Amino acid sequence: MAEQAAQRTDDGARAPNRRRGRPPATDSADTRRKIFDVARCLFAERGYGAVTNKDVASAAGITPGALYHYVESKLDLYVQVDVDMQRTIYFRFQDALASSGTFIGKFSAMLEAAYELAEEDPAVASFVGAVRTDMRRHPEVAERLARYAQERDQFFVDIVDIGVATGEIAPQDKPLAIAFVRTVLIGLTETVSTTPGQHRDAIDAVIKLLRGTLLRAPSAVD
Amino acid sequence: MAEQAAQRTDDGARAPNRRRGRPPATDSADTRRKIFDVARCLFAERGYGAVTNKDVASAAGITPGALYHYVESKLDLYVQVDVDMQRTIYFRFQDALASSGTFIGKFSAMLEAAYELAEEDPAVASFVGAVRTDMRRHPEVAERLARYAQERDQFFVDIVDIGVATGEIAPQDKPLAIAFVRTVLIGLTETVSTTPGQHRDAIDAVIKLLRGTLLRAPSAVD
Amino acid sequence: MAEQAAQRTDDGARAPNRRRGRPPATDSADTRRKIFDVARCLFAERGYGAVTNKDVASAAGITPGALYHYVESKLDLYVQVDVDMQRTIYFRFQDALASSGTFIGKFSAMLEAAYELAEEDPAVASFVGAVRTDMRRHPEVAERLARYAQERDQFFVDIVDIGVATGEIAPQDKPLAIAFVRTVLIGLTETVSTTPGQHRDAIDAVIKLLRGTLLRAPSAVD
Amino acid sequence: MAEQAAQRTDDGARAPNRRRGRPPATDSADTRRKIFDVARCLFAERGYGAVTNKDVASAAGITPGALYHYVESKLDLYVQVDVDMQRTIYFRFQDALASSGTFIGKFSAMLEAAYELAEEDPAVASFVGAVRTDMRRHPEVAERLARYAQERDQFFVDIVDIGVATGEIAPQDKPLAIAFVRTVLIGLTETVSTTPGQHRDAIDAVIKLLRGTLLRAPSAVD
DNA sequence: AATGAATGAGACTTCATTCAT
DNA sequence: CATGAATGAAGTCTCATTCAT
């Protein structure tokens, strides 16, 4: 009714009737980074299906339509985030594995690398966990990410092979060892997501167990 | 079977609308069981968000509207399925834990119980994994299932307490052991969902490791 | 907070917050007929691309979502309307062609049939014109309707074949005659759409011309 | 033409953002012509509604925003293309009509002119057909092009008037003749769009029919 | 107890248009 | 003159839910 001046400068809400067109002083690179950052967090927290374009857009400070300047679709955004992630993890693990020549050494290094990554950016670990689930739940995601899944598993096979070579693992126990490594690493991504406080404990436990210093014989039997 | 007479009594047209209302000779209890069975499987496979009422209804041989005779909402269905599941698992674990007096014994029994459950009905294990994810992704689910999550964790605390009592676990390692048990059990639910073939291997690996028979010292150091 | 009573009962506008669920006393068959009727008219007037689901739905007295109880997609609706139309026209033309044994007779009968159809339901003729255009403009439409287009043309070939058999048309003029028949019938569908008042005139003109009674030699040459 | 030198002067990386602002050595008139050329083709093929600004822009080698330096809106572009077209056709028809003093002569000349135009630039003929449809489908187009439609029809009236003057057409047949001319010319634009191979045949057929050499009496009656 | 018509909210996506640079 | 980031409206379609029958 009144002359509608002063675009609501007094509260936190973004002015809803901004004029159309390009807003002043935007930096494409910033926006892009923002989008991918918030997308990683949101997908990590809620998964592919439960995150809407509107969620991503408003967290990045733009409108849903504007997303399409940066990605071709929501699926595309998800895939790109995953590829980034994959690359980061790959190099970290690569480095970690170089630091030792034994199974225990390499596995421990891998766990430490995972821990450090999770500390630096909790979304990384959560996202990895989310991807596994999203691939099961959304065929379109599975289709696009199929090749990366294999790549991931190769790490586990590789370090177990070392263990067999050093004599730490009996050849016939190879499948068991692979399954163990896989289960622990997957379990840890879930631990990060659900009870981050226990992440360090879980890793320490695994390392101690591998070294035989977590458990002793019971003092009394049943 | 029966005489199935008089489907179309008076004209040639395919009777397009079966008599409305309750079809004769359906058994409410059967339908209810069917609904919960298919719901468990579907939720286990695809999660809360990706399963529609139509999916559940048509898999159960009814229409979406009819679901509302049995549950108040999709969320309610999910919760009820989870409660059933929870109960089943609870009693199994309860039994398993009674069979031994040591941490290793109880933990091994728990893993075996988990394995047997997964063999009998793979949807059980998958569902448990799905619930953890769905609680993170859907606040409304988290709200309703919060109390059960605590209950689950109590098992882990209990068996570790036994380990401390028997001297298998040093008191200061208690948090580590709890985190380990938790991580392994969670990892196993994911293993069932993604690579069921490795489920047995993973369990055997954990048991061997606990007993100290999975790993030996490396023959050469770096 | 307050008890949120009184759903606005006092004004003439369709209550915008009607309670959800099935409205009383609806008849599925009526609604279906309504949808197809209004769809035919709207598609005829504005074509596939310019008609929205909302247009169709609100003209049929329902909401856009409800359309999906009757058709699988907008494209599906369009195709079904076209199939209906095709069938109607086919039988009419079939009958018309039976009434005479000469090219002129059959062609005239065809024109009369087209006229009657257009009189009975102007949307029929317009729709036929619209389809031709929509097939050019929307590949998805073309793909679904490809087979019908051929069927349509067969009529033109058939009556010209008769003309050749009766000696009305010289064999070498066959392609010309086919092109003429095609062009006139297509021109007429456009005439109906743009200047319905001239439809009868255009048909009479063609018939007179075929009979040689429209034109005479000029009284003076240039 | 010009020397086009120095694309990337100082570094090896593919320059990802060309210098913003006006690229050197582009010719506004060239760009303008390009825009109108591609617009004519695209509108002719797919119509007003199905052509996007992006389609036009990228076919013209620019970005959508740049279109707005040449036209005020998509509608404006369409209108301008139509005005160009109108002018071209007008002069051609004007010339054609001057070549003869009889209805048959003028009509034949008009058909030949239409044929030549379509041969020179098939987009012209298609566009004319498209406009008729787009006027029906998009009110905003109809509003802007209304006056031109009348102009077009005047040609038909004019040549029929000649026919009446020369005695070729009986005065009372005037409306029939006008409707016929209109229907044939419209039918031909559609023929060009859908079956260009039959365009020549259709024109020859009409001319032969006007001259009374297409049809003979049937050798046998039914 | 069950059907199936219908709603309304909301999802992803496209697009004409605007404007700082 | 041109780019490209951004908007906001609109479009197609899905889905949990309601309810007359």
XYZ file of N, CA and C in Angstrom, chain C residues 45-46 49-50 137, chain D residues 47-50 74-75 78 133-144:
72
model
N -6.828 -25.880 -31.924
C -6.654 -24.425 -31.968
C -5.210 -23.982 -31.855
N -4.509 -24.605 -30.895
C -3.206 -24.038 -30.561
C -2.036 -24.987 -30.779
N 2.417 -27.921 -28.795
C 3.346 -27.179 -27.943
C 2.706 -26.080 -27.136
N 1.700 -25.453 -27.680
C 1.147 -24.274 -27.018
C 0.021 -24.606 -26.056
N 7.052 -30.021 -36.181
C 7.679 -29.221 -35.123
C 8.145 -30.013 -33.921
N 8.530 -23.246 -36.102
C 7.496 -22.352 -35.608
C 7.979 -21.465 -34.473
N 7.145 -20.503 -34.154
C 7.503 -19.504 -33.157
C 7.770 -20.119 -31.791
N 6.864 -20.938 -31.362
C 6.954 -21.452 -29.996
C 8.103 -22.410 -29.773
N 8.458 -23.168 -30.777
C 9.444 -24.228 -30.570
C 10.878 -23.771 -30.838
N 11.899 -11.696 -28.752
C 11.744 -12.801 -29.693
C 10.580 -12.492 -30.646
N 9.518 -11.969 -30.074
C 8.366 -11.622 -30.901
C 8.755 -10.609 -31.962
N 10.558 -12.190 -34.760
C 9.631 -12.919 -35.621
C 8.907 -11.964 -36.556
N 0.039 -20.699 -39.134
C -0.180 -21.511 -37.941
C 0.152 -20.741 -36.668
N 1.277 -20.067 -36.678
C 1.683 -19.351 -35.467
C 0.698 -18.257 -35.088
N 0.062 -17.656 -36.077
C -0.935 -16.642 -35.750
C -2.108 -17.275 -35.011
N -2.450 -18.480 -35.414
C -3.551 -19.163 -34.712
C -3.125 -19.546 -33.311
N -1.862 -19.924 -33.163
C -1.434 -20.515 -31.897
C -0.960 -19.526 -30.856
N -0.494 -18.390 -31.307
C 0.061 -17.429 -30.355
C -0.606 -16.077 -30.546
N -1.499 -15.736 -29.650
C -2.246 -14.483 -29.781
C -1.332 -13.291 -29.981
N -0.206 -13.287 -29.295
C 0.672 -12.127 -29.422
C 1.217 -12.007 -30.833
N 1.398 -13.121 -31.513
C 1.834 -13.079 -32.910
C 0.694 -12.565 -33.779
N -0.489 -13.111 -33.539
C -1.647 -12.710 -34.333
C -1.842 -11.201 -34.276
N -1.737 -10.686 -33.073
C -1.974 -9.259 -32.885
C -1.025 -8.410 -33.729
N 0.222 -8.822 -33.737
C 1.203 -8.006 -34.449
C 1.136 -8.177 -35.962
